[in-house]
Amino acid sequence: MLTFLSQRLLQIIPTLILVSMLIFGLQQLLPGDPALIMAGEERDPKVLEEIREQYRLNEPIPIQYFYWIKGVLAGNLGESMRLKASVSSLVAEKLPVTLQLAAMALVVALGIGIPAGIISAVKKDTAWDYGANVFALWGLSTPNFWLGILMIFLFSVTLGWLPASGYVRLGEDWRASLATTVMPAFVLGNAIAAVLMRHTRSAMLQAMSADYVRTARAKGLYEKRVVLKHALRNAMTPVITLGALEFGTLLSGAVLTEQIFTIPGFGKLIVDSVFNRDYAVVQGVVLVTATTYIVLNLLADVAYVLVNPRLRG
């Protein structure tokens, strides 16, 4: 296990270097001059020159990258040109909001998708199977914004059970925090649950037709044990991969849902920064997102080994 982890960690280092170069290089292709945007209506050449000098916008791109990556290695992601705040503080403020939302959405997705996939595979070609597939089709085809508006109308406007918008931090009032995030979490988890259901069903069908499952049945083991201990354990590998990737997607892809429910999360910070040409924030946020993806893939690889002992080599 230690050898495996060492190899994977060594692979992460060049990957992060390449990712940082791509993030910084592609950022330079965005149209517009950040100095002009920061200056606003004040287009005095002296002011523009001072802004470019302050943020090293006059330096060649390799030099700008050197200073940026040097700060990143020191734990400094830079300073927001527009908000005049450190990028690290902005990330620290917004990321926990989206992390909570993403974690709740993933719990919803796992709680619905995996059991539905197992039942669909075990009860193949029955009403249970058809019902699970209809659910998956509904989840995949329902737009998040429409489902969010519908839930606000039903649970907030009509029934008055939940707040329509806003966010309360978990540390301030956990009950109010759950109340403000349960609807957006379900909206995000709904589509992922549908994908997980299809992948779990496919993996379970393949596992249940394997020789070791037939051998387990021939030994007279209970069907429940055959399904949960033998088939499900070996079918979890692709589901783990999908779960890790979907969690990473939730961190940066919850923009529309955050807008509908007025949640000040990570996705909204990314969009606002791109529109404002706030280079430092965009670079810092995308780097954090990319690093999160890489770490989640590492955790998924570790989970493979834990779930399937044959991979321990």
mmCIF file of C-alpha atoms in Angstrom, residues 36-224:
data_model
loop_
_atom_site.group_PDB
_atom_site.id
_atom_site.type_symbol
_atom_site.label_atom_id
_atom_site.label_comp_id
_atom_site.label_asym_id
_atom_site.label_seq_id
_atom_site.Cartn_x
_atom_site.Cartn_y
_atom_site.Cartn_z
ATOM 1 C CA LEU A 36 -8.673 48.981 -17.892
ATOM 2 C CA ILE A 37 -11.393 47.141 -16.004
ATOM 3 C CA MET A 38 -9.872 48.046 -12.646
ATOM 4 C CA ALA A 39 -9.423 51.682 -13.636
ATOM 5 C CA GLY A 40 -13.116 51.979 -14.554
ATOM 6 C CA GLU A 41 -13.883 55.356 -16.054
ATOM 7 C CA GLU A 42 -10.470 56.642 -14.976
ATOM 8 C CA ARG A 43 -8.355 56.024 -18.068
ATOM 9 C CA ASP A 44 -5.399 58.184 -17.069
ATOM 10 C CA PRO A 45 -2.255 56.580 -18.567
ATOM 11 C CA LYS A 46 -0.380 57.119 -15.301
ATOM 12 C CA VAL A 47 -3.056 55.261 -13.343
ATOM 13 C CA LEU A 48 -3.051 52.408 -15.851
ATOM 14 C CA GLU A 49 0.729 52.197 -15.672
ATOM 15 C CA GLU A 50 0.650 52.078 -11.871
ATOM 16 C CA ILE A 51 -1.888 49.242 -11.961
ATOM 17 C CA ARG A 52 0.194 47.269 -14.450
ATOM 18 C CA GLU A 53 3.322 47.814 -12.358
ATOM 19 C CA GLN A 54 1.555 46.796 -9.144
ATOM 20 C CA TYR A 55 0.276 43.523 -10.572
ATOM 21 C CA ARG A 56 3.314 42.934 -12.872
ATOM 22 C CA LEU A 57 1.118 43.013 -15.976
ATOM 23 C CA ASN A 58 3.973 44.615 -17.910
ATOM 24 C CA GLU A 59 6.281 41.665 -17.278
ATOM 25 C CA PRO A 60 6.669 38.842 -19.836
ATOM 26 C CA ILE A 61 4.306 35.928 -19.281
ATOM 27 C CA PRO A 62 7.034 33.506 -18.049
ATOM 28 C CA ILE A 63 8.091 36.066 -15.428
ATOM 29 C CA GLN A 64 4.489 36.581 -14.343
ATOM 30 C CA TYR A 65 4.101 32.793 -14.040
ATOM 31 C CA PHE A 66 7.284 32.537 -11.977
ATOM 32 C CA TYR A 67 6.075 35.105 -9.448
ATOM 33 C CA TRP A 68 2.622 33.521 -9.310
ATOM 34 C CA ILE A 69 3.822 29.941 -8.778
ATOM 35 C CA LYS A 70 6.375 31.174 -6.233
ATOM 36 C CA GLY A 71 3.538 32.711 -4.234
ATOM 37 C CA VAL A 72 1.398 29.580 -4.609
ATOM 38 C CA LEU A 73 4.195 27.402 -3.188
ATOM 39 C CA ALA A 74 4.385 29.818 -0.251
ATOM 40 C CA GLY A 75 0.624 29.502 0.320
ATOM 41 C CA ASN A 76 -0.217 32.846 -1.293
ATOM 42 C CA LEU A 77 -2.655 32.612 -4.208
ATOM 43 C CA GLY A 78 -2.409 36.329 -4.899
ATOM 44 C CA GLU A 79 -4.685 39.307 -4.377
ATOM 45 C CA SER A 80 -8.011 40.041 -6.017
ATOM 46 C CA MET A 81 -7.633 43.021 -8.325
ATOM 47 C CA ARG A 82 -11.254 44.024 -7.869
ATOM 48 C CA LEU A 83 -12.088 43.089 -4.278
ATOM 49 C CA LYS A 84 -8.661 44.029 -2.844
ATOM 50 C CA ALA A 85 -8.669 40.853 -0.750
ATOM 51 C CA SER A 86 -6.386 37.848 -0.744
ATOM 52 C CA VAL A 87 -7.512 34.994 -2.980
ATOM 53 C CA SER A 88 -6.773 32.542 -0.164
ATOM 54 C CA SER A 89 -9.266 34.295 2.122
ATOM 55 C CA LEU A 90 -11.914 34.333 -0.626
ATOM 56 C CA VAL A 91 -11.432 30.608 -1.255
ATOM 57 C CA ALA A 92 -11.493 29.888 2.487
ATOM 58 C CA GLU A 93 -14.760 31.842 2.769
ATOM 59 C CA LYS A 94 -16.593 30.359 -0.227
ATOM 60 C CA LEU A 95 -15.259 26.806 -0.461
ATOM 61 C CA PRO A 96 -16.830 25.465 2.788
ATOM 62 C CA VAL A 97 -20.253 26.567 1.531
ATOM 63 C CA THR A 98 -19.945 24.580 -1.683
ATOM 64 C CA LEU A 99 -18.251 21.676 0.127
ATOM 65 C CA GLN A 100 -21.275 21.357 2.406
ATOM 66 C CA LEU A 101 -23.659 21.570 -0.535
ATOM 67 C CA ALA A 102 -21.636 19.060 -2.584
ATOM 68 C CA ALA A 103 -21.350 16.611 0.329
ATOM 69 C CA MET A 104 -25.101 16.726 0.953
ATOM 70 C CA ALA A 105 -25.806 16.299 -2.771
ATOM 71 C CA LEU A 106 -23.472 13.291 -2.926
ATOM 72 C CA VAL A 107 -25.183 11.720 0.102
ATOM 73 C CA VAL A 108 -28.522 12.140 -1.692
ATOM 74 C CA ALA A 109 -27.087 10.662 -4.889
ATOM 75 C CA LEU A 110 -25.483 7.671 -3.156
ATOM 76 C CA GLY A 111 -28.528 7.063 -0.980
ATOM 77 C CA ILE A 112 -30.828 6.892 -4.010
ATOM 78 C CA GLY A 113 -28.634 5.805 -6.929
ATOM 79 C CA ILE A 114 -26.798 2.791 -5.511
ATOM 80 C CA PRO A 115 -29.808 1.054 -3.876
ATOM 81 C CA ALA A 116 -31.877 1.710 -7.022
ATOM 82 C CA GLY A 117 -29.114 0.247 -9.194
ATOM 83 C CA ILE A 118 -28.805 -2.856 -7.016
ATOM 84 C CA ILE A 119 -32.563 -3.471 -6.984
ATOM 85 C CA SER A 120 -32.763 -2.893 -10.732
ATOM 86 C CA ALA A 121 -30.021 -5.461 -11.387
ATOM 87 C CA VAL A 122 -31.351 -8.066 -8.938
ATOM 88 C CA LYS A 123 -34.947 -7.629 -10.185
ATOM 89 C CA LYS A 124 -33.998 -7.437 -13.862
ATOM 90 C CA ASP A 125 -36.917 -7.265 -16.328
ATOM 91 C CA THR A 126 -39.463 -6.760 -13.554
ATOM 92 C CA ALA A 127 -41.552 -3.756 -12.551
ATOM 93 C CA TRP A 128 -38.780 -2.742 -10.114
ATOM 94 C CA ASP A 129 -36.274 -2.656 -12.961
ATOM 95 C CA TYR A 130 -38.545 -0.638 -15.232
ATOM 96 C CA GLY A 131 -39.379 1.774 -12.408
ATOM 97 C CA ALA A 132 -35.691 2.370 -11.625
ATOM 98 C CA ASN A 133 -34.940 3.022 -15.290
ATOM 99 C CA VAL A 134 -37.820 5.485 -15.521
ATOM 100 C CA PHE A 135 -36.419 7.269 -12.468
ATOM 101 C CA ALA A 136 -32.966 7.400 -14.079
ATOM 102 C CA LEU A 137 -34.411 8.804 -17.301
ATOM 103 C CA TRP A 138 -36.343 11.419 -15.350
ATOM 104 C CA GLY A 139 -33.269 12.433 -13.368
ATOM 105 C CA LEU A 140 -31.101 12.768 -16.459
ATOM 106 C CA SER A 141 -33.654 14.744 -18.456
ATOM 107 C CA THR A 142 -34.877 17.157 -15.762
ATOM 108 C CA PRO A 143 -33.084 20.545 -15.876
ATOM 109 C CA ASN A 144 -31.711 21.631 -12.505
ATOM 110 C CA PHE A 145 -33.110 25.151 -12.780
ATOM 111 C CA TRP A 146 -36.641 23.855 -13.483
ATOM 112 C CA LEU A 147 -36.544 21.358 -10.625
ATOM 113 C CA GLY A 148 -35.166 24.043 -8.290
ATOM 114 C CA ILE A 149 -37.940 26.520 -9.163
ATOM 115 C CA LEU A 150 -40.562 23.784 -8.808
ATOM 116 C CA MET A 151 -39.277 22.803 -5.359
ATOM 117 C CA ILE A 152 -39.220 26.445 -4.223
ATOM 118 C CA PHE A 153 -42.829 26.855 -5.357
ATOM 119 C CA LEU A 154 -43.945 23.643 -3.633
ATOM 120 C CA PHE A 155 -41.987 23.542 -0.365
ATOM 121 C CA SER A 156 -41.455 27.275 0.227
ATOM 122 C CA VAL A 157 -44.312 29.176 -1.367
ATOM 123 C CA THR A 158 -47.153 26.643 -1.112
ATOM 124 C CA LEU A 159 -46.311 24.584 1.979
ATOM 125 C CA GLY A 160 -43.967 27.018 3.739
ATOM 126 C CA TRP A 161 -41.768 24.207 5.046
ATOM 127 C CA LEU A 162 -38.375 25.471 3.873
ATOM 128 C CA PRO A 163 -36.797 28.881 3.146
ATOM 129 C CA ALA A 164 -36.815 29.782 -0.539
ATOM 130 C CA SER A 165 -33.283 31.171 -0.613
ATOM 131 C CA GLY A 166 -30.319 32.257 1.459
ATOM 132 C CA TYR A 167 -27.682 30.407 3.416
ATOM 133 C CA VAL A 168 -26.834 29.940 7.098
ATOM 134 C CA ARG A 169 -23.419 28.587 8.028
ATOM 135 C CA LEU A 170 -23.319 25.167 9.654
ATOM 136 C CA GLY A 171 -21.439 26.494 12.675
ATOM 137 C CA GLU A 172 -23.999 29.213 13.359
ATOM 138 C CA ASP A 173 -27.199 27.152 13.338
ATOM 139 C CA TRP A 174 -27.025 23.608 11.967
ATOM 140 C CA ARG A 175 -30.802 23.256 11.712
ATOM 141 C CA ALA A 176 -31.186 26.471 9.700
ATOM 142 C CA SER A 177 -28.150 25.488 7.628
ATOM 143 C CA LEU A 178 -29.684 22.139 6.679
ATOM 144 C CA ALA A 179 -33.008 23.845 5.949
ATOM 145 C CA THR A 180 -31.371 26.248 3.491
ATOM 146 C CA THR A 181 -29.329 23.559 1.715
ATOM 147 C CA VAL A 182 -31.609 20.519 1.591
ATOM 148 C CA MET A 183 -33.471 21.647 -1.551
ATOM 149 C CA PRO A 184 -30.392 22.638 -3.585
ATOM 150 C CA ALA A 185 -28.668 19.438 -2.411
ATOM 151 C CA PHE A 186 -31.570 17.357 -3.711
ATOM 152 C CA VAL A 187 -31.583 19.267 -7.004
ATOM 153 C CA LEU A 188 -27.877 18.562 -7.524
ATOM 154 C CA GLY A 189 -28.028 14.996 -6.205
ATOM 155 C CA ASN A 190 -31.019 14.058 -8.349
ATOM 156 C CA ALA A 191 -29.132 13.998 -11.659
ATOM 157 C CA ILE A 192 -26.078 12.299 -10.134
ATOM 158 C CA ALA A 193 -28.304 9.642 -8.551
ATOM 159 C CA ALA A 194 -29.637 8.799 -12.012
ATOM 160 C CA VAL A 195 -26.112 8.369 -13.404
ATOM 161 C CA LEU A 196 -25.018 6.308 -10.394
ATOM 162 C CA MET A 197 -28.068 4.106 -10.752
ATOM 163 C CA ARG A 198 -27.250 3.280 -14.395
ATOM 164 C CA HIS A 199 -23.586 2.567 -13.634
ATOM 165 C CA THR A 200 -24.405 0.485 -10.546
ATOM 166 C CA ARG A 201 -26.971 -1.542 -12.486
ATOM 167 C CA SER A 202 -24.534 -2.217 -15.325
ATOM 168 C CA ALA A 203 -21.687 -3.178 -12.977
ATOM 169 C CA MET A 204 -23.953 -5.396 -10.874
ATOM 170 C CA LEU A 205 -25.314 -7.243 -13.903
ATOM 171 C CA GLN A 206 -21.764 -7.940 -15.046
ATOM 172 C CA ALA A 207 -20.653 -9.056 -11.579
ATOM 173 C CA MET A 208 -23.674 -11.309 -11.032
ATOM 174 C CA SER A 209 -22.917 -13.221 -14.218
ATOM 175 C CA ALA A 210 -19.336 -13.930 -13.103
ATOM 176 C CA ASP A 211 -18.102 -17.384 -12.114
ATOM 177 C CA TYR A 212 -17.416 -16.507 -8.473
ATOM 178 C CA VAL A 213 -21.064 -15.480 -7.983
ATOM 179 C CA ARG A 214 -22.282 -18.755 -9.500
ATOM 180 C CA THR A 215 -19.861 -20.606 -7.211
ATOM 181 C CA ALA A 216 -21.171 -18.726 -4.173
ATOM 182 C CA ARG A 217 -24.735 -19.665 -5.096
ATOM 183 C CA ALA A 218 -23.713 -23.285 -5.654
ATOM 184 C CA LYS A 219 -22.333 -23.361 -2.096
ATOM 185 C CA GLY A 220 -25.815 -22.557 -0.843
ATOM 186 C CA LEU A 221 -25.151 -19.043 0.403
ATOM 187 C CA TYR A 222 -28.128 -16.769 0.990
ATOM 188 C CA GLU A 223 -28.930 -14.593 -2.025
ATOM 189 C CA LYS A 224 -28.633 -11.444 0.091
#
